[in-house]
Short mmCIF file of C-alpha atoms and ligand atoms in Angstrom, two decimals:
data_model
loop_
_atom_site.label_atom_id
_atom_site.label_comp_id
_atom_site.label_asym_id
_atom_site.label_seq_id
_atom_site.Cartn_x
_atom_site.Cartn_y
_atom_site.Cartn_z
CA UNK A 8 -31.88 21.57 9.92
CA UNK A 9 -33.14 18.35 11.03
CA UNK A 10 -32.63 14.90 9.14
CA UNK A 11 -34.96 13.27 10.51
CA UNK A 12 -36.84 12.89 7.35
CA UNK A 13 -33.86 11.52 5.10
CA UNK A 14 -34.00 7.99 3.22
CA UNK A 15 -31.05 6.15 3.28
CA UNK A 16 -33.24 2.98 1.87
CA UNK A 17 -32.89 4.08 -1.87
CA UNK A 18 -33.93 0.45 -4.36
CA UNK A 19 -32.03 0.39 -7.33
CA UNK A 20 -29.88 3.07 -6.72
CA UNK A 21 -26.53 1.19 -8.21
CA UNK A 22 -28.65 1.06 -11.71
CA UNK A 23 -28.93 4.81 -12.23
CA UNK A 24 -26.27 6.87 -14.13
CA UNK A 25 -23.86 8.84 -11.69
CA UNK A 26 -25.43 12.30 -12.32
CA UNK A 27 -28.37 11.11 -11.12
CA UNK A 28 -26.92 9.35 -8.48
CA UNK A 29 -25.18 13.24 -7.22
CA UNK A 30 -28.83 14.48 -7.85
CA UNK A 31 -30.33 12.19 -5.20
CA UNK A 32 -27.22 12.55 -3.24
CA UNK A 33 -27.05 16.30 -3.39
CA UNK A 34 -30.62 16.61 -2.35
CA UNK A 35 -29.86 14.11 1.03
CA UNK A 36 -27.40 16.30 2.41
CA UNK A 37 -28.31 19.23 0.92
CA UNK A 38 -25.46 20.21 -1.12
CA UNK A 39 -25.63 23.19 -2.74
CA UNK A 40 -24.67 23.04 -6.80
CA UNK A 41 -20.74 24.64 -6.17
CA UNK A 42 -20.24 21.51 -4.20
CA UNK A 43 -21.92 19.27 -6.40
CA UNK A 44 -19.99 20.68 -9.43
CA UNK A 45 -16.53 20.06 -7.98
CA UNK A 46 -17.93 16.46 -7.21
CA UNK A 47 -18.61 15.87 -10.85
CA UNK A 48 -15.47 17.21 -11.81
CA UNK A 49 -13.66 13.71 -12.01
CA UNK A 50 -10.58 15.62 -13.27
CA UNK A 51 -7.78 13.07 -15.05
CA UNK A 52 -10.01 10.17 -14.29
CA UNK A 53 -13.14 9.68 -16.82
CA UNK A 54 -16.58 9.76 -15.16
CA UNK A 55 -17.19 6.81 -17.48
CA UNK A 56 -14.30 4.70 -15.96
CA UNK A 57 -14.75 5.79 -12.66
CA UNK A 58 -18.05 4.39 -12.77
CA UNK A 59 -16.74 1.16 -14.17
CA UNK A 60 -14.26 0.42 -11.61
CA UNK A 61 -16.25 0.72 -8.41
CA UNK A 62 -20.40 0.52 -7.61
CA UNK A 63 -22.68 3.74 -7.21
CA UNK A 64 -19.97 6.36 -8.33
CA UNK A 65 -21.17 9.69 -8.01
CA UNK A 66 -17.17 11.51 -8.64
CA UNK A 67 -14.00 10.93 -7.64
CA UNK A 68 -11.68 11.96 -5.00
CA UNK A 69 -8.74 13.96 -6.25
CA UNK A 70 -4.93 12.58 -4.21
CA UNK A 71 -2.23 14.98 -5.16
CA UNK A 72 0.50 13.73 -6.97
CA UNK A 73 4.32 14.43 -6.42
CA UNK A 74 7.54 13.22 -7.82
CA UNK A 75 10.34 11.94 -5.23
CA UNK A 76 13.73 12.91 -7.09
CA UNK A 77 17.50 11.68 -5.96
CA UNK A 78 16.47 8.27 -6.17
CA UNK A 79 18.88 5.75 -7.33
CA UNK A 80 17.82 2.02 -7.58
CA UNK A 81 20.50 -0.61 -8.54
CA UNK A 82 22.34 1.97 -10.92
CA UNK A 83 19.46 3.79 -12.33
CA UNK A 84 18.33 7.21 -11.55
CA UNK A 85 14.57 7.12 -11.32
CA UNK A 86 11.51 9.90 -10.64
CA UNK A 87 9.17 8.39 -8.36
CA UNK A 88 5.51 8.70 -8.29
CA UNK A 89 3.96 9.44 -4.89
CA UNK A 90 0.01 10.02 -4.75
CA UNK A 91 -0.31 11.26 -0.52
CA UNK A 92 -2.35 13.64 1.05
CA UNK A 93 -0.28 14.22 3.86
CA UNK A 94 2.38 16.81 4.18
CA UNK A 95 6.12 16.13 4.37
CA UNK A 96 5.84 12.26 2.83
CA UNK A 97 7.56 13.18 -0.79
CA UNK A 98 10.16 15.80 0.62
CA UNK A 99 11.39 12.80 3.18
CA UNK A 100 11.94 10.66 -0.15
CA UNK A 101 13.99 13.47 -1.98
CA UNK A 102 16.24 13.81 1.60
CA UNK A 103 16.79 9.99 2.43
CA UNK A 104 18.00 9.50 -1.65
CA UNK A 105 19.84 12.42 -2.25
CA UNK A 106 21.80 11.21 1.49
CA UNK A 107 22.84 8.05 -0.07
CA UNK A 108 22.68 8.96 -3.69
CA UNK A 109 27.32 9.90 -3.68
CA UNK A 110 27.19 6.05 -2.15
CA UNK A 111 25.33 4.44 -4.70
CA UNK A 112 21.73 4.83 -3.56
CA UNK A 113 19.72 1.44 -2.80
CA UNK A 114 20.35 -2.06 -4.09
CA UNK A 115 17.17 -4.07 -4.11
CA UNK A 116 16.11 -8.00 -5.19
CA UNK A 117 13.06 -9.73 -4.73
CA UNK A 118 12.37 -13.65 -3.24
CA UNK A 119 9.95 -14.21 -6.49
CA UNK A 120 6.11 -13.62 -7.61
CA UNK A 121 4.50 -16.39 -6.02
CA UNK A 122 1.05 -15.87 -4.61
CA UNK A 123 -0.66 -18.39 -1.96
CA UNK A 124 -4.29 -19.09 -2.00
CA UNK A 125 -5.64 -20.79 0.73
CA UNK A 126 -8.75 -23.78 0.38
CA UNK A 127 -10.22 -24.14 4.14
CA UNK A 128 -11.60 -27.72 4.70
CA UNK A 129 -13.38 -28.42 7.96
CA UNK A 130 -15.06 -31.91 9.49
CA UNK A 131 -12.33 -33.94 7.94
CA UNK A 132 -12.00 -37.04 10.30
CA UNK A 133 -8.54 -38.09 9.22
CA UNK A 134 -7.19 -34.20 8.73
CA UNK A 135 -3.15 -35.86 8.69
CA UNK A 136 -3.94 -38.79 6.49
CA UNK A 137 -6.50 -36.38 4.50
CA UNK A 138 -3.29 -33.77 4.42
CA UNK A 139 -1.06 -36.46 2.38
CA UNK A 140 -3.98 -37.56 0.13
CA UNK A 141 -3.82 -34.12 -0.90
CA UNK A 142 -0.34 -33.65 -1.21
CA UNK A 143 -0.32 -36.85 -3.37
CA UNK A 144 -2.82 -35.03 -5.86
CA UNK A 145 -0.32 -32.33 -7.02
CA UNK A 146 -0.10 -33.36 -10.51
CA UNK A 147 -3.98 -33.50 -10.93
CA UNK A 148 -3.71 -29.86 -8.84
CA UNK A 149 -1.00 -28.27 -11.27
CA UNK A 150 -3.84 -28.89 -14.24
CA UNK A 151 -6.34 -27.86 -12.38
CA UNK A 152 -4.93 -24.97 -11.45
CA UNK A 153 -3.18 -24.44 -14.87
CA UNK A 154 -6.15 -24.85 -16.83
CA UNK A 155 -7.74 -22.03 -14.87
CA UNK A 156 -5.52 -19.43 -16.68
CA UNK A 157 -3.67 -20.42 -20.05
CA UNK A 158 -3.29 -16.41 -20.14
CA UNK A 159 -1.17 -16.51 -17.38
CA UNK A 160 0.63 -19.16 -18.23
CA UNK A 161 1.60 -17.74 -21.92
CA UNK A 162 3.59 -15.13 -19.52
CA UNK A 163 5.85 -17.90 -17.83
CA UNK A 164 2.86 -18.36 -14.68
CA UNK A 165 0.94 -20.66 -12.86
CA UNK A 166 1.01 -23.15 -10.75
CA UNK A 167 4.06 -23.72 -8.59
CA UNK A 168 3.90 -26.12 -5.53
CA UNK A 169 0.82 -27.26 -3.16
CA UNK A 170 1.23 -27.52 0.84
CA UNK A 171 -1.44 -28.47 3.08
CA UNK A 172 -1.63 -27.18 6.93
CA UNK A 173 -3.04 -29.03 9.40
CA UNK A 174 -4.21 -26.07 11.51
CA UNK A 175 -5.74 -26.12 15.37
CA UNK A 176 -8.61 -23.71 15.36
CA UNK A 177 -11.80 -23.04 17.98
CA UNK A 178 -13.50 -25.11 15.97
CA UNK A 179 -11.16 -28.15 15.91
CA UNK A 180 -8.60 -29.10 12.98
CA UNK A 181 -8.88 -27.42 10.05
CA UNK A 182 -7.45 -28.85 6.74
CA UNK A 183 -5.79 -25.71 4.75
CA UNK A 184 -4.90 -26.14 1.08
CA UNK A 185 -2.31 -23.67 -0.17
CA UNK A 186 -1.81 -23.51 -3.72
CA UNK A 187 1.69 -21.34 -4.73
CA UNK A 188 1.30 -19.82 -8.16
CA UNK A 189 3.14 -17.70 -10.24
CA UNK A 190 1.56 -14.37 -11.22
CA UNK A 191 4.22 -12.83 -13.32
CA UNK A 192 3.50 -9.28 -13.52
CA UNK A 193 -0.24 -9.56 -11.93
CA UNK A 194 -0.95 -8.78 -8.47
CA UNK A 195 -2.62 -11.96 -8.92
CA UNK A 196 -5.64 -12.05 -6.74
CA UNK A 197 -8.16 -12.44 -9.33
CA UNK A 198 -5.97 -15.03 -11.03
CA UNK A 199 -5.50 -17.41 -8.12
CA UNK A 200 -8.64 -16.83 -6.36
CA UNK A 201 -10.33 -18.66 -9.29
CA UNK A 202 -8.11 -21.32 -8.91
CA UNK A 203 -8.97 -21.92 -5.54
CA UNK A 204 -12.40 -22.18 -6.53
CA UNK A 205 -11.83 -24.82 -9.15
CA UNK A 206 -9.93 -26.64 -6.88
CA UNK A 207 -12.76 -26.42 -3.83
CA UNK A 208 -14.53 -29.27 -4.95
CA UNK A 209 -12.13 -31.61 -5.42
CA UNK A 210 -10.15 -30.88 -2.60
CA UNK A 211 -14.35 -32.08 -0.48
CA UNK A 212 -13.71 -34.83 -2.73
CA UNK A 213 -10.27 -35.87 -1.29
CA UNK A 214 -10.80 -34.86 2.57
CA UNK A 215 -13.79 -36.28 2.85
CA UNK A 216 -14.41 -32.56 4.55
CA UNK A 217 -16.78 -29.22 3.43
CA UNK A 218 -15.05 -26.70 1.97
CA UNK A 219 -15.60 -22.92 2.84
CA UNK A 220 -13.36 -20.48 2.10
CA UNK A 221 -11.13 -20.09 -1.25
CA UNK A 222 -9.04 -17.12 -1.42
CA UNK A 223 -5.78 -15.76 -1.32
CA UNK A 224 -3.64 -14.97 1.66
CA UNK A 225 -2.04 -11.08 1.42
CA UNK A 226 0.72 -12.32 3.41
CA UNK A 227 2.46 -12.92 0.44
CA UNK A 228 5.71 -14.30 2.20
CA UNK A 229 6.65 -15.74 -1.34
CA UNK A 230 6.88 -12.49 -3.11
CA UNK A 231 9.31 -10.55 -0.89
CA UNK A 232 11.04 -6.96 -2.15
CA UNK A 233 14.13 -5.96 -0.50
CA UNK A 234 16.06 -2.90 -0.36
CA UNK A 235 19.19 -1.92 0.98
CA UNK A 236 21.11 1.46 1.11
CA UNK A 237 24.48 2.52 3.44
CA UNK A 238 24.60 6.12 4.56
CA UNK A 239 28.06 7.94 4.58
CA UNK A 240 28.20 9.71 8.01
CA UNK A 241 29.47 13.05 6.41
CA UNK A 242 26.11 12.89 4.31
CA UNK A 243 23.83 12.36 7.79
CA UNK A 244 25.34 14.86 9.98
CA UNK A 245 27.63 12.40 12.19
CA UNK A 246 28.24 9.40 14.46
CA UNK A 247 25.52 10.88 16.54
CA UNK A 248 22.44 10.86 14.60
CA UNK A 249 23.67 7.70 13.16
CA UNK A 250 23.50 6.00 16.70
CA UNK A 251 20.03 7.73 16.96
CA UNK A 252 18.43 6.60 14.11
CA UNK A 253 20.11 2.66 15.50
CA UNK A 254 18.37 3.27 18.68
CA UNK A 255 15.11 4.20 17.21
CA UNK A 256 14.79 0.96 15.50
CA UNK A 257 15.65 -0.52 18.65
CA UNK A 258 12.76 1.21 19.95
CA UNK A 259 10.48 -0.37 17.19
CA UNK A 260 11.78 -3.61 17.23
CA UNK A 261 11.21 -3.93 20.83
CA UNK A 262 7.81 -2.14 21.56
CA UNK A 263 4.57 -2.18 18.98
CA UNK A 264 3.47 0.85 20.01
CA UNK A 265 6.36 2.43 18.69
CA UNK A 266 6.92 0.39 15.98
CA UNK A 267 3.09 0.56 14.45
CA UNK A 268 4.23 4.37 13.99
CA UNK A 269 7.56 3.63 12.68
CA UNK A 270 5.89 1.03 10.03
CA UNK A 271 3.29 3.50 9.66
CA UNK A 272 6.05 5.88 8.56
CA UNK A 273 7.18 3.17 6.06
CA UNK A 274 4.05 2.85 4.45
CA UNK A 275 3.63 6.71 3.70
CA UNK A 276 5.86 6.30 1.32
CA UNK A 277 5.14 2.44 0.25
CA UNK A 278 1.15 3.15 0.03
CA UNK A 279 2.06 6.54 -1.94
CA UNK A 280 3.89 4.36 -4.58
CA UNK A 281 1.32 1.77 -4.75
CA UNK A 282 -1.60 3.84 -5.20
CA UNK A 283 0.17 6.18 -7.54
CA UNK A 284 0.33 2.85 -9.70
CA UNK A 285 -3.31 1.85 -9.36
CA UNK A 286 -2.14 -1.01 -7.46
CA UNK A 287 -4.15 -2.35 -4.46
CA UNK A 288 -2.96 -0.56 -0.81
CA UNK A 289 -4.63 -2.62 1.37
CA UNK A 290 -3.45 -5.42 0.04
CA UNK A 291 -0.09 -4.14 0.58
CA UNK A 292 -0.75 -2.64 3.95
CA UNK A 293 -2.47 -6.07 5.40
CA UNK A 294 0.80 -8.15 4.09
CA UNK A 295 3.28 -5.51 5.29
CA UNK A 296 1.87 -5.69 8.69
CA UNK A 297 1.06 -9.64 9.02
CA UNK A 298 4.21 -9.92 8.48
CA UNK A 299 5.70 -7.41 10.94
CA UNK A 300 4.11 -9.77 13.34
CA UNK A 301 5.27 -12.89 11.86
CA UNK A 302 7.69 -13.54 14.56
CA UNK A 303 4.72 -13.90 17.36
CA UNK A 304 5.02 -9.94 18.45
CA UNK A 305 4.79 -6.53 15.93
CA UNK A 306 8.26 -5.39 15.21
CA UNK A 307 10.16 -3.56 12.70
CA UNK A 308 9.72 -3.76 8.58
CA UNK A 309 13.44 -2.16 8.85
CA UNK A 310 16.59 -3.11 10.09
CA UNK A 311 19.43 -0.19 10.90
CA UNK A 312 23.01 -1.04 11.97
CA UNK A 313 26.98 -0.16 11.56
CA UNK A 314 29.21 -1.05 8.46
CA UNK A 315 32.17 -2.01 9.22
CA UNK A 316 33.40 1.11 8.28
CA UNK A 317 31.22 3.14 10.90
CA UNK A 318 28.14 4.40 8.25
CA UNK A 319 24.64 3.54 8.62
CA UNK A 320 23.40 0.67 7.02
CA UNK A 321 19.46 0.34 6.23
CA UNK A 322 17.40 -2.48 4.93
CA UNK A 323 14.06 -3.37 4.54
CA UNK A 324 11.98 -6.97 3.58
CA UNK A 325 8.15 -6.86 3.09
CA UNK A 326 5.37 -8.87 0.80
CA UNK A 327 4.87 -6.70 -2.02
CA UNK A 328 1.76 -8.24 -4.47
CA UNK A 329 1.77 -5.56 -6.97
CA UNK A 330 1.40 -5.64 -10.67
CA UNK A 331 1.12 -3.62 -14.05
CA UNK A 332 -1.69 -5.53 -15.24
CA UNK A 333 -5.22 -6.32 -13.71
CA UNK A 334 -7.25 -4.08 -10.94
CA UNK A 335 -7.17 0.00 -11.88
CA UNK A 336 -3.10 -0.16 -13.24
CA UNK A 337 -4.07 -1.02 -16.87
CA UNK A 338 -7.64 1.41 -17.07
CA UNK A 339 -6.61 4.28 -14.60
CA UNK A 340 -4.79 6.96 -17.05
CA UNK A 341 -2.36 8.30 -13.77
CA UNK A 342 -1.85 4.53 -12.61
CA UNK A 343 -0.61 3.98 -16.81
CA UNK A 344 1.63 7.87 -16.23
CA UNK A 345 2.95 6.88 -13.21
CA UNK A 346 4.39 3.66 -14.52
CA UNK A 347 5.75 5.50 -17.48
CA UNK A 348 7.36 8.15 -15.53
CA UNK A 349 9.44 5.06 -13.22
CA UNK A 350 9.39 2.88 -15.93
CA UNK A 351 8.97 -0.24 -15.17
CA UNK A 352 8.20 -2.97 -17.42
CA UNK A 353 8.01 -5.92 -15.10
CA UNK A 354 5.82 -6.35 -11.27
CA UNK A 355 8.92 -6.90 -9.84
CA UNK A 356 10.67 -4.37 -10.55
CA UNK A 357 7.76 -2.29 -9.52
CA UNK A 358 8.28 -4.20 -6.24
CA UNK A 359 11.21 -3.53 -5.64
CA UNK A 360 11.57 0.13 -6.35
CA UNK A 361 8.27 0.37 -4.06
CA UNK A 362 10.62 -1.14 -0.92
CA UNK A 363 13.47 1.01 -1.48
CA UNK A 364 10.85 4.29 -1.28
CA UNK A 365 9.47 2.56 1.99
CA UNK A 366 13.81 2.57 3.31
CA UNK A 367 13.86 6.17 2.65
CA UNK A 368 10.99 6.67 3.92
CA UNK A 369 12.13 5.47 7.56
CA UNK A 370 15.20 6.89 7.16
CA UNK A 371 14.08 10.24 7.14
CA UNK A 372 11.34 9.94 9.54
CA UNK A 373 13.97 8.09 12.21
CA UNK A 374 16.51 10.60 11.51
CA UNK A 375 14.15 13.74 11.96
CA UNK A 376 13.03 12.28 15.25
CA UNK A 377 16.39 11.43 16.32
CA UNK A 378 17.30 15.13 16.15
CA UNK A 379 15.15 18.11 15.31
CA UNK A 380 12.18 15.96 15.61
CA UNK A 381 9.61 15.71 12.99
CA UNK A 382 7.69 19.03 13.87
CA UNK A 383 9.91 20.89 11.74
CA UNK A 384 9.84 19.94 9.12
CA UNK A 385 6.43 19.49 8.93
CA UNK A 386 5.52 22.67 9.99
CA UNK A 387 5.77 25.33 6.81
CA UNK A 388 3.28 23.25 4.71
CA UNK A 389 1.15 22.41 8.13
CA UNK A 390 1.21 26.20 8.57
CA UNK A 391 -0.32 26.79 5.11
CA UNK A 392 -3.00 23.89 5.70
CA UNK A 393 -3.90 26.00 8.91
CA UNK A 394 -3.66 29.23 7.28
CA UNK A 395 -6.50 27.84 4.69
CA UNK A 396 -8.75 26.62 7.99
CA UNK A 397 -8.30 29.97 8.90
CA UNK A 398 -9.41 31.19 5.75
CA UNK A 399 -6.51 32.48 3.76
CA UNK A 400 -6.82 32.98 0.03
CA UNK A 401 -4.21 33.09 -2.93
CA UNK A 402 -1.14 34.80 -1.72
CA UNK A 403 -2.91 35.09 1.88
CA UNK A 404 -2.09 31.36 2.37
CA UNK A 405 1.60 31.69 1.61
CA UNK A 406 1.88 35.34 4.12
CA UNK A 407 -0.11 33.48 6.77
CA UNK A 408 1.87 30.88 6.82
CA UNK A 409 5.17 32.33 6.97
CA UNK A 410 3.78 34.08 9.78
CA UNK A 411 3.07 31.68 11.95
CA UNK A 412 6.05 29.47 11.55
CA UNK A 413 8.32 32.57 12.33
CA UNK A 414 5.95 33.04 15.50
CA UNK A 415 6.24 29.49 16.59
CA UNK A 416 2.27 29.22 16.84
CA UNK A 417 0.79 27.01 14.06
CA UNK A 418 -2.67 27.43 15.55
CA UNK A 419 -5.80 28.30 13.64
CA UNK A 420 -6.56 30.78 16.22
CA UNK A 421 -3.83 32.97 15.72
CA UNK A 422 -3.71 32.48 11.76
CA UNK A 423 -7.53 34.03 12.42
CA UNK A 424 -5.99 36.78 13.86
CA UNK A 425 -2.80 37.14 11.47
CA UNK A 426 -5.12 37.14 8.46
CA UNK A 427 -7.38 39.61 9.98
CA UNK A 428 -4.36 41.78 10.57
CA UNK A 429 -3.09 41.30 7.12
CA UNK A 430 -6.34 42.36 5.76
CA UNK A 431 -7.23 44.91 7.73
CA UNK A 432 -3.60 46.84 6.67
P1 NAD B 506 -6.68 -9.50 -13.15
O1 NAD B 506 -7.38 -10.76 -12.88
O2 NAD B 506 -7.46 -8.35 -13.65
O3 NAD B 506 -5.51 -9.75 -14.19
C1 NAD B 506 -4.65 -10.85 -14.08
C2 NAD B 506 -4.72 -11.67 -15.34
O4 NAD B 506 -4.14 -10.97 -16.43
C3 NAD B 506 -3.92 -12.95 -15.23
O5 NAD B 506 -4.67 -13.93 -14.57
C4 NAD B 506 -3.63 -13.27 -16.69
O6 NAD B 506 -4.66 -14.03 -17.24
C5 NAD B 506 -3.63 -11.90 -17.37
N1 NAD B 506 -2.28 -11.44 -17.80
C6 NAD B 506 -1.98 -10.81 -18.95
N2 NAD B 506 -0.68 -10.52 -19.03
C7 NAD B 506 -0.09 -10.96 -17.91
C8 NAD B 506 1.25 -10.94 -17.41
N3 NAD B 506 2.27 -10.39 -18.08
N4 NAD B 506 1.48 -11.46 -16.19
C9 NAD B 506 0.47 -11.99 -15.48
N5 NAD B 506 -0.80 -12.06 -15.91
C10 NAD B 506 -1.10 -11.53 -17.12
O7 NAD B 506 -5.88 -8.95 -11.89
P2 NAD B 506 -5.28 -9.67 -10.62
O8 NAD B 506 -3.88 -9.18 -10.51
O9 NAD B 506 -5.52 -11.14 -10.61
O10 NAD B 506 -6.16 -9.02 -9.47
C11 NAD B 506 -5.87 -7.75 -8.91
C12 NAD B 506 -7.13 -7.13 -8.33
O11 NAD B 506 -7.76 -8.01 -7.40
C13 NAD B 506 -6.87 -5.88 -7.59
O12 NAD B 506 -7.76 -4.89 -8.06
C14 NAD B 506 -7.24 -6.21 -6.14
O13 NAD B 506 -7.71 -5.06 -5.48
C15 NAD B 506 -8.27 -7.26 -6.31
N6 NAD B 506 -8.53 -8.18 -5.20
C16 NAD B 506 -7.76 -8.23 -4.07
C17 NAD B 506 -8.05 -9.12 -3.04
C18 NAD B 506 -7.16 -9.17 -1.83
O14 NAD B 506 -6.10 -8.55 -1.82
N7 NAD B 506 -7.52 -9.87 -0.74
C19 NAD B 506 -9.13 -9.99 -3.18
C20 NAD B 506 -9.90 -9.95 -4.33
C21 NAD B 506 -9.60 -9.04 -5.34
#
């Protein structure tokens, strides 16, 4: 069929209701009404919200949700949360905590809540003498800023501390304004982002510059979670996998293209967490790996070495600017579940819980590669993936499957020709 004819210029398509939005959709791709159907089907998210949250919603896209158990964080059992598409991510969770669970699991803290928004000035002619009239402003800045958000400040928030950057740029010096606020148990971005724009004006005023940009940074190097956890060797499987698991952080911390993957590997479980929550995963992503970098080259989020004792000791540091309130937590009713199920009552906590998952996370990935490698485990729910490509139904999928692993060919080919046998018996 040719598409030649289709319309993508559609005027005032953001005012009408969804179903009429899946109508016009429907008919540009030609979806038949089965497809359609499961489209509408928003499942444990109201169509109504959905369309609230985001512009020209049509349905929603369904994330399954498991539950990491084994995990111990600073003394108290928890059932984690994990929304992930992909295969593997929750079972590595369950294997890394119940592996350290005997030793006490993992011991976490946080730096603080503080977000940084950032007030670009250009064409100031004095930019260093323009930096300290600034910095001499604070006290008009805290009210400013204050003012912006007595909500926030009824929680224990708000403004913190002011720095200004001279920064070299393509373009010449560039005045940057950073205001450090307190967002309590907000992710904050909404929060400080409007205090950046209060401040815009008078910050022309002082620099004698023009002001462009006012928004916050997501690396959020003031709002650091931490996690820590020591492995027993009799609960890994020995001095050797211990040393590999070393050496593989080695790996990342020497060479990005290894460690993108290995942070990647983090952030299964990290984004998992966060989404589960309704908090915002790019946001976490873009400060996890800005500051991976911060050192001038991409390294390692983790850090593995010997106790003193000969285990394996694992920690992790990363921005983590998530809250309870604000964005989809508060509306979304799995985002309000999830938080019930860990329960948390502060962001930080939230935080921190979310860095430990990211440890385990690593851990298992680091210690599958540094033995069996990470095909293995992957392979019996890969195999039942391929087996519904192939196009396995009900108990078909689970047969197929089975099949294939015990074959050692997880190929859609030859779960074509396994079903084909199975049905034709
Ligand atoms: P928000 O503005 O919806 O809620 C925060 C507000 O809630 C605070 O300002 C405060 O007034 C109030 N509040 C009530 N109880 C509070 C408490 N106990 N602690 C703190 N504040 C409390 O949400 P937000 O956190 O400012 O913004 C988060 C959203 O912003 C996310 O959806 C994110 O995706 C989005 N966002 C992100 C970026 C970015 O990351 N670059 C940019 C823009 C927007």
């Amino acid at each position: 069929m040719s598409h030649a004819h289709r319309n993508a210029r559609i005027p005032g398509f953001h005012r009408k209701s969804p179903q009429e939005r899946l109508r016009i959709v429907a008919e540009f791709a030609g979806l038949d009404s089965a497809t359609t159907d499961r489209l509408a089907d928003t499942g444990g998210l109201d169509l109504d919200l959905a369309d609230r949250l985001v512009e020209n919603v049509v349905g929603s896209m369904n994330i399954p949700l498991g539950i990491a158990t084994n995990m111990k964080v600073d003394g108290e059992d928890l059932l984690i949360p994990m929304a992930t598409e992909e295969s593997s991510v929750v079972a590595a969770v369950c294997n890394a905590a119940r592996q350290c669970y005997d030793a006490g699991g993992f011991t976490t803290s946080m730096s603080g809540t503080l977000m940084i928004a950032q007030i670009q000035a250009i064409d100031v002619a004095d930019p260093h003498a323009a930096r300290l009239r600034v910095l001499d402003r604070r006290d008009d800045i805290k009210a400013l800023c204050d003012g912006c958000d007595p909500v926030l400040l009824k929680f224990g928030g708000g403004f913190r501390d002011v720095e200004v950057r001279v920064i070299d740029s393509l373009g010449g010096p560039m005045l940057v304004t950073h205001l450090i606020v307190d967002t309590r148990d907000a992710m904050g971005a909404n929060a400080v982002n409007t205090m950046a724009e209060t401040l815009a004006p008078h910050i022309a005023q002082w620099t004698g510059g023009r002001v462009y940009l006012r928004i916050l940074s997501n690396l959020a190097d003031r709002r650091l979670a931490r996690a820590h956890a020591v492995w027993p060797l009799d609960q890994i499987g020995g001095a050797e996998v211990r040393d590999g698991i070393i050496s593989a952080y080695h790996f990342a911390a020497a060479d990005p293209y290894r460690a993108a993957t290995h942070n990647k590997g983090i952030m299964n479980g990290i984004s998992a967490v966060v989404l589960a929550t309704g908090n915002d995963t790019r946001a976490v992503e873009a400060g996890a790996h800005a500051y991976a970098a911060r050192q001038g080259h991409y390294g390692s989020l983790t850090r593995f070495e010997t106790t003193k004792d000969g285990a394996l000791s694992g920690s992790i540091e990363l921005p983590m600017a998530v809250g309870l309130i604000g964005g989809a937590t508060k509306v979304h009713p799995t985002a309000q579940a999830s938080l019930k199920i860990l329960g948390v009552t502060s962001a930080e906590r939230l935080a921190r819980i979310i860095a430990a998952v990211g440890l385990a996370q690593n851990f298992s990935a680091l210690k599958a590669l540094a033995t069996t490698g990470i095909q293995k485990g992957h392979m019996a729910l890969h195999a039942q993936n391929i087996a519904m490509m192939a196009g396995a139904v009900g108990e078909e999928i689970e047969r197929v499957a089975r099949i294939l692993v015990e074959r050692g060919t997880v190929r859609q080919d030859v779960a074509q020709a396994v079903l084909q046998e199975l049905r034709g018996a």
